[in-house]
Coordinates of C-alpha atoms and ligand atoms in Angstrom, one line a residue:
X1191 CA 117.4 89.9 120.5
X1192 CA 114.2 88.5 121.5
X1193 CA 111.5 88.4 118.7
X1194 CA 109.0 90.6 118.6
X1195 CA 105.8 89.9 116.1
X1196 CA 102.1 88.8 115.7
X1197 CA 101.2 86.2 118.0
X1198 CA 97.7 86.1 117.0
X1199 CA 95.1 87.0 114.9
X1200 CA 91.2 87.3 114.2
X1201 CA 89.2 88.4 111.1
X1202 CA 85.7 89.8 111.3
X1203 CA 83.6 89.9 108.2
X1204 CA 80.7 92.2 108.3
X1205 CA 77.3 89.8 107.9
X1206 CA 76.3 91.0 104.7
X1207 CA 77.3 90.0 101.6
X1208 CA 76.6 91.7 98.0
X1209 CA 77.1 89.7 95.5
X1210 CA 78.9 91.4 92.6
X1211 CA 78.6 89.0 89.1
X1212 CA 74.8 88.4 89.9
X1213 CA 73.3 91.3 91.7
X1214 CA 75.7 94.5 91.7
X1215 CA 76.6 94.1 87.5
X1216 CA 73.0 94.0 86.5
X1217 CA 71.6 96.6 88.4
X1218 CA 74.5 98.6 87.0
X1219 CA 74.2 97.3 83.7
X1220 CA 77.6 96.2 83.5
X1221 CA 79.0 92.8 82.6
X1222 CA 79.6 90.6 85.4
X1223 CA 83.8 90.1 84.1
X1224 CA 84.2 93.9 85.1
X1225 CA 84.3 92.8 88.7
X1226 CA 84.9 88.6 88.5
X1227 CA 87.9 88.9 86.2
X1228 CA 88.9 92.8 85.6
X1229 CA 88.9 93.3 89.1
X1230 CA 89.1 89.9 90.7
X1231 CA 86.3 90.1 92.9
X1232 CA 83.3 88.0 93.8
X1233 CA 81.4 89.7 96.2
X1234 CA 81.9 92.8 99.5
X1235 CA 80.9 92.6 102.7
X1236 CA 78.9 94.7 104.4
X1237 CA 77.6 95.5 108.0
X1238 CA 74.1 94.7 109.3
X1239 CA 72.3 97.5 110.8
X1240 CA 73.8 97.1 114.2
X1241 CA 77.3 96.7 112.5
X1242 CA 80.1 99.4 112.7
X1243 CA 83.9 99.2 112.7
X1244 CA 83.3 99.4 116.9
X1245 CA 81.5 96.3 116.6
X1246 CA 83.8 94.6 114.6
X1247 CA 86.7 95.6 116.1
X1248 CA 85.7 94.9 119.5
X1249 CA 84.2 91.1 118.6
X1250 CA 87.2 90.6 117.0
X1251 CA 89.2 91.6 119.6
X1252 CA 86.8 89.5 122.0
X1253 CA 87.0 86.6 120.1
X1254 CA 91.2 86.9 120.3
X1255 CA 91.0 87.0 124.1
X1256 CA 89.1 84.4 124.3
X1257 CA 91.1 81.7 122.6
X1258 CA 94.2 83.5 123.8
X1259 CA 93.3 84.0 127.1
X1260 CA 93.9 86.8 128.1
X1261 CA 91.9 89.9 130.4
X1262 CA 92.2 93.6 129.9
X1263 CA 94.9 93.6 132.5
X1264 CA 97.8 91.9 130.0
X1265 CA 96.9 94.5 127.4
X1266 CA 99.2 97.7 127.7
X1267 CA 97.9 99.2 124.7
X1268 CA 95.4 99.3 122.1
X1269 CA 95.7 100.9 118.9
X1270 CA 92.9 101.5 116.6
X1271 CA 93.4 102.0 112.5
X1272 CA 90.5 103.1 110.8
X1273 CA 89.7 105.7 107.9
X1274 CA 86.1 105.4 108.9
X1275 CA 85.8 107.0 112.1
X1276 CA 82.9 109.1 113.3
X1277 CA 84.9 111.2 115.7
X1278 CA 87.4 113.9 115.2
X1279 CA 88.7 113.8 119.4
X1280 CA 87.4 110.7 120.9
X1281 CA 89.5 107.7 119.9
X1282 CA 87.3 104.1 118.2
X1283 CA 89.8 102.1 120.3
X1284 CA 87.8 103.8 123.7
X1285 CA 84.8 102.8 122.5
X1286 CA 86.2 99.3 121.3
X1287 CA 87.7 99.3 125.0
X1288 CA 84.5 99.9 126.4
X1289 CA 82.7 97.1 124.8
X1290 CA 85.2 94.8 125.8
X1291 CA 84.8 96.1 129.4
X1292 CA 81.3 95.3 129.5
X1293 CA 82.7 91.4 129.1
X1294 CA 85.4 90.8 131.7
X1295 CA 85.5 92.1 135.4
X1296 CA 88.8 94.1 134.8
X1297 CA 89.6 97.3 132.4
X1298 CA 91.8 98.7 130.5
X1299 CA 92.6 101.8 132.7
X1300 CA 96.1 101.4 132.2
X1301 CA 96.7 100.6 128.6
X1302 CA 97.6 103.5 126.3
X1303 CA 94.7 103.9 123.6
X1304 CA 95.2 105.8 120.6
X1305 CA 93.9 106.1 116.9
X1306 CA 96.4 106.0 113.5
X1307 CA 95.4 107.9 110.6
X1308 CA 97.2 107.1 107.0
X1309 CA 94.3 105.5 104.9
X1310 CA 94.8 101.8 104.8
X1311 CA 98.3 102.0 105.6
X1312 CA 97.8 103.0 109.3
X1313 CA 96.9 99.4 110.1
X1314 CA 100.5 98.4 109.8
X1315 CA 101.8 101.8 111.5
X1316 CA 100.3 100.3 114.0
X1317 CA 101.2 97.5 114.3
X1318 CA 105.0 99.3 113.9
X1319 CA 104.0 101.1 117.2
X1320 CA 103.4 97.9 119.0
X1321 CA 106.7 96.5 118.2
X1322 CA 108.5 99.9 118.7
X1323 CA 106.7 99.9 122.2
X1324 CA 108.0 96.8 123.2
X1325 CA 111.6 96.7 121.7
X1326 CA 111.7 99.7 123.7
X1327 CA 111.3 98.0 127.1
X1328 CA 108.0 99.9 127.3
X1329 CA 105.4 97.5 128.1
X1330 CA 106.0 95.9 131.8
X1331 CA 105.1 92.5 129.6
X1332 CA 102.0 93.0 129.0
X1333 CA 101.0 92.8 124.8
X1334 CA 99.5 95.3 122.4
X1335 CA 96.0 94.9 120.6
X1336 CA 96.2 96.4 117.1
X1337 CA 92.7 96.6 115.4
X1338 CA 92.0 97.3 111.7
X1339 CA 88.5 98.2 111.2
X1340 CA 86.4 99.7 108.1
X1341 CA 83.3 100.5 106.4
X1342 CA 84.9 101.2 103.1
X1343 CA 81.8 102.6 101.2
X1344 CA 81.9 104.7 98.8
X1345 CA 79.1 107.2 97.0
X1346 CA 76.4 105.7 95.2
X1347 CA 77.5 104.9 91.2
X1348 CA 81.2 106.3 92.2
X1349 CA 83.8 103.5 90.1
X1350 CA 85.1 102.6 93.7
X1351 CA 81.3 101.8 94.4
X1352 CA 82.9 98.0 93.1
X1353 CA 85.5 97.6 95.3
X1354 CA 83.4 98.1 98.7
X1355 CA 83.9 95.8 101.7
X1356 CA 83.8 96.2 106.1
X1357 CA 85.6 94.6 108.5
X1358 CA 88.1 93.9 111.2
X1359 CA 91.7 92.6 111.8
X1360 CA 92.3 91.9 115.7
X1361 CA 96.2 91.5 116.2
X1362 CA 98.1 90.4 119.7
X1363 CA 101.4 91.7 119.0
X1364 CA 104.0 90.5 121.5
X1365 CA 107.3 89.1 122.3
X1366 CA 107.9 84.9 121.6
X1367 CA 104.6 85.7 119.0
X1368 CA 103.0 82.4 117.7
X1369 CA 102.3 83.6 114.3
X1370 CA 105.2 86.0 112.5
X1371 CA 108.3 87.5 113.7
X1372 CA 108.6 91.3 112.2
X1373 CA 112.2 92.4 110.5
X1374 CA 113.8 95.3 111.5
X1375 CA 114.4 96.6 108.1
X1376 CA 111.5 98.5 106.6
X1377 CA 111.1 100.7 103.3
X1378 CA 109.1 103.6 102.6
X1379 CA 108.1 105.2 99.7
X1380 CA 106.0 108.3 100.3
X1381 CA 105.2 111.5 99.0
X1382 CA 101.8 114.4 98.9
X1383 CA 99.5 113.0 96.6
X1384 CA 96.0 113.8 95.9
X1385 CA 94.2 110.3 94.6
X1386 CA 91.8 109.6 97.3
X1387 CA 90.7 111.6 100.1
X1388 CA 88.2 111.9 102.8
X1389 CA 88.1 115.8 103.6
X1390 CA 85.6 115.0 106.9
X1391 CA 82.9 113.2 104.8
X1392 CA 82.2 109.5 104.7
X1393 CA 82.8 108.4 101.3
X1394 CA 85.5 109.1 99.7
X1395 CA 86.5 111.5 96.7
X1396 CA 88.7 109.4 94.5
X1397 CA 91.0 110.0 91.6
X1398 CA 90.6 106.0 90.7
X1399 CA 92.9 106.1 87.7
X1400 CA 95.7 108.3 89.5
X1401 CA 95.4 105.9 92.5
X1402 CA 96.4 103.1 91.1
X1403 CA 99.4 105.0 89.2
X1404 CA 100.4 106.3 92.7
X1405 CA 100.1 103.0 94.4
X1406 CA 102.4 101.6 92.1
X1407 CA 104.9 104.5 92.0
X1408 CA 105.1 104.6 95.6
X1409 CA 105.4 100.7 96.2
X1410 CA 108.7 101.1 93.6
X1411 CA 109.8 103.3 95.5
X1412 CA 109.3 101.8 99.1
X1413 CA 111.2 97.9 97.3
X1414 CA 114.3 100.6 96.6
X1415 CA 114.4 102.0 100.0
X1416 CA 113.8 98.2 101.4
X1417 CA 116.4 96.9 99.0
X1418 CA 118.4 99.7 100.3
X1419 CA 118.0 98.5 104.3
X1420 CA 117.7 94.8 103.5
X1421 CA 119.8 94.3 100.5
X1422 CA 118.6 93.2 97.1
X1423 CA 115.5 90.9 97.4
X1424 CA 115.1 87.7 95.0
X1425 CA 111.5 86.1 94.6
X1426 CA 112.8 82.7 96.0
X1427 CA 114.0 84.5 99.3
X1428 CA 110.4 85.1 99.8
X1429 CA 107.5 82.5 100.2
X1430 CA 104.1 84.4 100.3
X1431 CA 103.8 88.0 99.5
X1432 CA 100.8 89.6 100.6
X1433 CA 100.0 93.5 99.5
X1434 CA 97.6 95.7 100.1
X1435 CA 94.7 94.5 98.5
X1436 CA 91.8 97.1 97.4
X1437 CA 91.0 94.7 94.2
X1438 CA 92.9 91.8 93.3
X1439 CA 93.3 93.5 89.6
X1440 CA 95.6 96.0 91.5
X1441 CA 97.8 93.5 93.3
X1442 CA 97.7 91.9 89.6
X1443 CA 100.0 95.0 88.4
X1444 CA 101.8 95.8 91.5
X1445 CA 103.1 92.4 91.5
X1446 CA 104.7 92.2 88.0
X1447 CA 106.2 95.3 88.7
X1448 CA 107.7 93.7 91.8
X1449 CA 109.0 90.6 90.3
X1450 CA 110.4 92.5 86.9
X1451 CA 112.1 95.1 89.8
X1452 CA 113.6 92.0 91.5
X1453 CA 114.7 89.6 89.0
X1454 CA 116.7 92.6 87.0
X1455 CA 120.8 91.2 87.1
X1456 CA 119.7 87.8 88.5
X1457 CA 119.6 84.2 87.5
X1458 CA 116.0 84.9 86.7
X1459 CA 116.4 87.7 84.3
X1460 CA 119.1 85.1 82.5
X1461 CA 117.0 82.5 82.6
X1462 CA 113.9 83.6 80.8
X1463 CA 116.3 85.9 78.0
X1464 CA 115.8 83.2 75.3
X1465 CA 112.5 83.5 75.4
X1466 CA 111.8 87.5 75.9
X1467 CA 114.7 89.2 75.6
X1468 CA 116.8 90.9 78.6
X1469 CA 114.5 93.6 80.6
X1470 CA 115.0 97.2 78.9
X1471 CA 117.8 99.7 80.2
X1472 CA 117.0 103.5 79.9
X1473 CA 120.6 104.4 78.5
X1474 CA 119.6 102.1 75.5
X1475 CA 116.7 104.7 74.7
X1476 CA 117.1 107.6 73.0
X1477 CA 114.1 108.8 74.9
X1478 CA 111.8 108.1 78.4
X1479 CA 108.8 107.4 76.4
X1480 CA 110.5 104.9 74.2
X1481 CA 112.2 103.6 77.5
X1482 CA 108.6 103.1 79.4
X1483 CA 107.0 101.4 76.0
X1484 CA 109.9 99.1 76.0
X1485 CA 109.5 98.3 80.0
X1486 CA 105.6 97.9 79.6
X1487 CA 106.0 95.5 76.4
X1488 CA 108.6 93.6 78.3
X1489 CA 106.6 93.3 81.3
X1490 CA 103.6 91.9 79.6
X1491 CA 105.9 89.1 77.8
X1492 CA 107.0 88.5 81.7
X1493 CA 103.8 87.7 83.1
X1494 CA 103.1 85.3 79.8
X1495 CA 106.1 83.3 81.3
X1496 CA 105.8 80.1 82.5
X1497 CA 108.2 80.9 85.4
X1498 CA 106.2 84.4 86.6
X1499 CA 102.8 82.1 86.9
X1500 CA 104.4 79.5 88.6
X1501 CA 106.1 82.3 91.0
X1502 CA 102.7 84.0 90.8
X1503 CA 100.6 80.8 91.9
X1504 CA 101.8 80.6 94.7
X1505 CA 103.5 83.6 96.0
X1506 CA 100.2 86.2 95.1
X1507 CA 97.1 83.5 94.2
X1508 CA 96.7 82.7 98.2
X1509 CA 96.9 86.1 99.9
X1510 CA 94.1 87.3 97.1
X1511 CA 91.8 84.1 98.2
X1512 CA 89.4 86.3 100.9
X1513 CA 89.8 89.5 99.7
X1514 CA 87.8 88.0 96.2
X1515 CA 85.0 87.2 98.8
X1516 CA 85.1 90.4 101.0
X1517 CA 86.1 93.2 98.6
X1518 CA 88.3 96.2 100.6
X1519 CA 88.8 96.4 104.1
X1520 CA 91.0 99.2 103.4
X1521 CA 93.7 99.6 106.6
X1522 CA 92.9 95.7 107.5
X1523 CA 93.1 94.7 104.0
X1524 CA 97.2 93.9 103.9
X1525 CA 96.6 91.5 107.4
X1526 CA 93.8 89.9 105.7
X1527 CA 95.8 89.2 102.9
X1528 CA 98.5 87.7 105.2
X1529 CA 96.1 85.5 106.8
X1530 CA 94.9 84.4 103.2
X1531 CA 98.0 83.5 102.4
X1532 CA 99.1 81.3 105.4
X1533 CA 95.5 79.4 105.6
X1534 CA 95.5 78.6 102.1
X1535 CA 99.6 77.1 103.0
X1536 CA 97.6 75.3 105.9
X1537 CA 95.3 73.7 103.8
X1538 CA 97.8 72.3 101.4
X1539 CA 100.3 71.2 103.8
X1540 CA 103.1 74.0 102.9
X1541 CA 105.7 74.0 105.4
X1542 CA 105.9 77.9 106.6
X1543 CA 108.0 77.3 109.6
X1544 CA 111.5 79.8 109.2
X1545 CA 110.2 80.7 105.9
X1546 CA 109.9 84.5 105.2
X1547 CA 107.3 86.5 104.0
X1548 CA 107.3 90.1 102.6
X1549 CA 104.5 92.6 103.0
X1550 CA 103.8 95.9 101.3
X1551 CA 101.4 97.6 102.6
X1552 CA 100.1 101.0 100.9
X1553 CA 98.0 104.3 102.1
X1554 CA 96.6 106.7 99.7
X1555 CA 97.5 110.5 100.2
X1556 CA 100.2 108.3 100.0
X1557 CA 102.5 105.9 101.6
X1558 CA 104.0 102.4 100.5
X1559 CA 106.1 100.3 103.1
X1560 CA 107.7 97.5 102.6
X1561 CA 109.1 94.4 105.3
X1562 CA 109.9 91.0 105.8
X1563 CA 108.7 88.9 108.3
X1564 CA 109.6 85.0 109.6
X1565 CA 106.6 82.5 109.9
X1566 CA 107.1 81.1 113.4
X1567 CA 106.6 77.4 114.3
X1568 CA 103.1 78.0 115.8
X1569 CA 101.8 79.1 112.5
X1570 CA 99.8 76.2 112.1
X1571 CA 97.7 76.5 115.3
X1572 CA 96.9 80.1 114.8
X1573 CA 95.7 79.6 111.8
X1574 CA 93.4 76.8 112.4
X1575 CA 91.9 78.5 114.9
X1576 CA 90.3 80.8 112.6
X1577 CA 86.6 80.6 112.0
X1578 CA 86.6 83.1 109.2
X1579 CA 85.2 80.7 106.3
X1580 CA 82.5 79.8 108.8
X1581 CA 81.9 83.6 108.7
X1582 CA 81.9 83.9 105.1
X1583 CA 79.3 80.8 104.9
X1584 CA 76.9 82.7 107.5
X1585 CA 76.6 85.5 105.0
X1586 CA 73.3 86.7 104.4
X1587 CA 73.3 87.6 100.6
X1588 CA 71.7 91.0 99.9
X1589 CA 69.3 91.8 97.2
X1590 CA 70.0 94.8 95.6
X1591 CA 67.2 96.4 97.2
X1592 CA 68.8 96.1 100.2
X1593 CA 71.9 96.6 99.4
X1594 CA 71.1 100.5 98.5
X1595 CA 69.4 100.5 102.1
X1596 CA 72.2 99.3 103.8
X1597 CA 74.3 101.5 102.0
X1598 CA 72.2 104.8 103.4
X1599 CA 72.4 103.0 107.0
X1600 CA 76.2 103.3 107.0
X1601 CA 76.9 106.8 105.3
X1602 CA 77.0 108.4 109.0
X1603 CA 73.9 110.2 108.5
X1604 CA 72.6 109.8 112.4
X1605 CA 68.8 110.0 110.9
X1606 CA 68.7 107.0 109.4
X1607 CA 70.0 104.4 111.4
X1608 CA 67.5 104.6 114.0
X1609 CA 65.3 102.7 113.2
X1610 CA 66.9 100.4 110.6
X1611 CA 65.6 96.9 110.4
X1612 CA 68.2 94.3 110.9
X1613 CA 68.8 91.5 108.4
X1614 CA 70.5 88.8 110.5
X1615 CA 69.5 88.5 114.5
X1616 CA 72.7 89.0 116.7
X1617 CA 74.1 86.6 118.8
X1618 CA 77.0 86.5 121.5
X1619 CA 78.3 89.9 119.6
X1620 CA 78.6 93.4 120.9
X1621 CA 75.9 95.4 118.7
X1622 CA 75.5 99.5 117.9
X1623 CA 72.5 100.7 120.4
X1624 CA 71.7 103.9 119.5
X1625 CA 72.7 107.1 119.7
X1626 CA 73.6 108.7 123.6
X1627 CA 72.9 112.6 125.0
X1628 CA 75.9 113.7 123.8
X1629 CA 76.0 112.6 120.2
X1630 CA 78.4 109.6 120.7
X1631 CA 77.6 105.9 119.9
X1632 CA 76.2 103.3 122.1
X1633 CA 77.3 100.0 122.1
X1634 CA 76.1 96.6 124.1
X1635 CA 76.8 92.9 124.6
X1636 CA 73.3 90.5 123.1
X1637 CA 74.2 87.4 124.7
Ligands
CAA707 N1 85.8 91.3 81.4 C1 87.0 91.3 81.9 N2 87.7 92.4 82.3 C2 87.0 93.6 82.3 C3 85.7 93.7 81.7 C4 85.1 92.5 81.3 N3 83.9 92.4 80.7 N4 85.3 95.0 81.8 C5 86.3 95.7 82.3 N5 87.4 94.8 82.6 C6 88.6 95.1 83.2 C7 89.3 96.4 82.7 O1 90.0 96.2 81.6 C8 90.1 96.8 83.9 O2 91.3 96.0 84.0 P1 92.7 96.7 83.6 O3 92.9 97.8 84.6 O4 93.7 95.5 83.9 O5 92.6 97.1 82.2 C9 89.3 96.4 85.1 O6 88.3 95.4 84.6 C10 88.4 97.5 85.8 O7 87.7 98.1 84.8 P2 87.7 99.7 84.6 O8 89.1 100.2 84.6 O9 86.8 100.0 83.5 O10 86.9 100.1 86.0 P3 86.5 101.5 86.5 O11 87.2 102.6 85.8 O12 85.1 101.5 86.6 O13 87.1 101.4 88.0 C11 88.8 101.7 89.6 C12 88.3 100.8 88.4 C13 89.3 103.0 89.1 C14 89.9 100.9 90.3 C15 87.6 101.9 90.6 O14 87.1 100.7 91.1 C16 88.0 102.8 91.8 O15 88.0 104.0 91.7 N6 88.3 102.2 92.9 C17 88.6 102.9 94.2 C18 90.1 103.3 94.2 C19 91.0 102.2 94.3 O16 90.7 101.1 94.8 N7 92.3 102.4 93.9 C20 93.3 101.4 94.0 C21 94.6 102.1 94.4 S1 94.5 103.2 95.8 C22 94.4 102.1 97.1 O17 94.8 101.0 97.0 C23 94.0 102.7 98.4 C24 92.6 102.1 98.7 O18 92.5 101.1 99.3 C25 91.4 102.8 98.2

């Protein structure tokens, strides 16, 4: 069977950065550790004026093409996830196709365009569509574009208000890829929930608390259904493995859980008995509660272990390395954290080649999935060619004043980003241009 997976990939920050120890914590009167230890995070990412998730979608999408290149005419499909969109009929991936035209002297006439909606897990539905597309002989071989792209904002003083971030994952998916081959076994854990919700309004309304109980109920539950397709998982089967990533803090939890799931009955569990005693059973409690105190004291002893920080360094550390920087990208976050992983493997010299990788991706409303994928021999060429910690560098860093402006830029109001004054002067970027007769967005090329 011919491999079908990522063969390429581009990150697009948005140009602002808020940083969160020195200016978001005072102004809230909170102490910086909240957000720099608690929640892991340094700093968010926001979009200038003329920034949207079309913009940085489509210049991250450019930006592919380029260094791939490729012209409209090899794409067969693009596929947009976003939870940010500003149009209940009209698909972002038409506008982001529409940009792009206004680049190269072909289109994209005859590449199927859609839009995915799951909150942050749509990204990799996507990206399931894609390969679905072309295991099923569907696309003439020509590739898919998958683009991730967010404004995560939330309300003004609203606990999420922390974890804010914007931007764009570009992915080529195709067969031979250059960067990841995706498995064929996948696990879901899924269910109706009601932690975080955007009923046709712009920010969100968020159960925090019950979201991160749901994330981690649903991720156990899409490991099972994995175990249950793939056959039991061990950590050393697995050399990076990148989650979805809303704070670090979160990935922090979902990951002991993982490892205390996976090492039950192994060598692992055997091996670290002497010191913490063998993981709890529920038929030696007399009750659930006394079952779940046992589990959560146990846990805790686990991640003391020398052996869970060492699997912890470098399985989890690296995929958390941008997300610290660029706070949530919601349905790009899991690719970012991906791409986290195999740069910081890049820098120090980890061979990746045949090694695996497994990524859990997770939607509010809600939705976990779990998969495995195999780190292809051009890895290392991919990766290099990002320009993403050039990006990050370029940042302009926002004052708190203008933080609360650019927040009331972005909250889809149509009134106030008229006549918004930009921070950073664009350059060879597609740019938001105003608003058109019929209410939709504008979009052109600064050269
Ligand atoms: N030094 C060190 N740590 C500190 C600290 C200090 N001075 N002050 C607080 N902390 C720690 C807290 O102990 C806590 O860590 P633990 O959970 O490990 O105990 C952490 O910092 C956060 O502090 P709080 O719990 O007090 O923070 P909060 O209640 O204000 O908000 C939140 C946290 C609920 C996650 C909020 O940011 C939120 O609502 N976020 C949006 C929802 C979200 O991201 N949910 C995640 C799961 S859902 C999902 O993943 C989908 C998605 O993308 C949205």
């Amino acid at each position: 069977m011919t491999a079908v997976g990522i063969d390429g990939i581009e990150i697009r920050t948005g140009k602002l950065q808020l940083d969160l120890a020195e200016t978001f914590a005072p102004a809230q009167d909170e102490d910086p550790g909240k957000y720099t230890e608690g929640l892991g995070l340094h700093a968010s990412s926001f979009p200038d004026v003329y920034e949207d998730i079309v913009t940085m979608g489509a210049n991250a999408a450019h930006r592919l093409m380029e260094r791939k290149g490729l012209t409209p005419a090899d794409i067969g499909r693009i596929d947009v996830a976003t939870e940010s969109a500003f149009d209940n009929s009209k698909p972002v991936s038409t506008y982001i196709a529409g940009c792009l035209e206004q680049v190269y002297d072909d289109n994209f006439h005859h590449a199927n365009k859609g839009e995915r909606k799951f909150a942050c897990i749509s990204g990799t539905q996507s990206l399931d569509d894609a390969y679905n597309w072309i295991r099923a002989g569907r696309n003439r071989g020509r590739k898919a574009l998958v683009i991730a792209t967010d404004t995560a904002l939330y309300a003004r003083d609203d606990p999420g208000e922390a974890t804010q971030g914007a931007g764009a994952v570009a992915m080529l998916v195709d067969e031979d890829p250059g960067l990841v081959e995706l498995s064929t076994e996948q696990g879901f854990g899924s269910a109706d929930e009601t932690d975080f919700l955007k009923p046709n309004q712009q920010f969100p309304s968020v159960d925090g608390k019950r979201s991160m109980k749901v994330y981690l109920a649903r991720m156990r539950e899409a490991l099972e259904d994995f175990e249950s397709a793939a056959g039991d998982t061990h950590p050393n089967d697995y050399e990076l493995v990148p989650f979805h990533t809303p704070f670090p803090g979160m990935v922090r939890k979902a990951a002991a859980l993982g490892y205390r799931h996976v090492v039950r009955d192994t060598d692992v569990e055997i091996s670290i008995a002497e010191e913490i005693g063998r993981q709890p059973r529920r038929e030696e409690y007399k009750s659930q509660e006394q079952y779940f105190d046992a589990v959560k004291e146990y846990t805790d002893a686990l991640t003391e272990t020398e052996r869970y920080q060492a699997w912890y360094a470098d399985a989890i550390e690296p995929t958390l390395e941008i997300a610290r920087e660029v706070g949530n990208w919601y349905t790009g976050s899991v690719h970012v954290a991906r791409v986290a992983g195999l740069k910081q493997a890049l820098e120090h010299d980890r061979a990746m080649a045949e090694k695996k990788l497994l990524v859990a991706s997770y939607g509010s409303g809600a939705q976990a999935e779990i998969h495995a994928e195999t780190v292809v021999s051009g890895w290392k060429e991919e990766i290099a060619a990002l320009n993403i910690d050039e990006q990050l560098d370029r940042r302009h860093d926002i004052s708190f004043e203008e933080y609360e402006r650019i927040h009331d830029v972005h909250n889809h109001d149509t009134e106030n980003d008229a006549d918004a004054e930009e921070l950073i002067t664009p350059t060879q970027e597609f740019v938001f241009d105003g608003w058109g007769r019929m209410g939709e967005r504008k979009y052109r090329y600064v050269r």
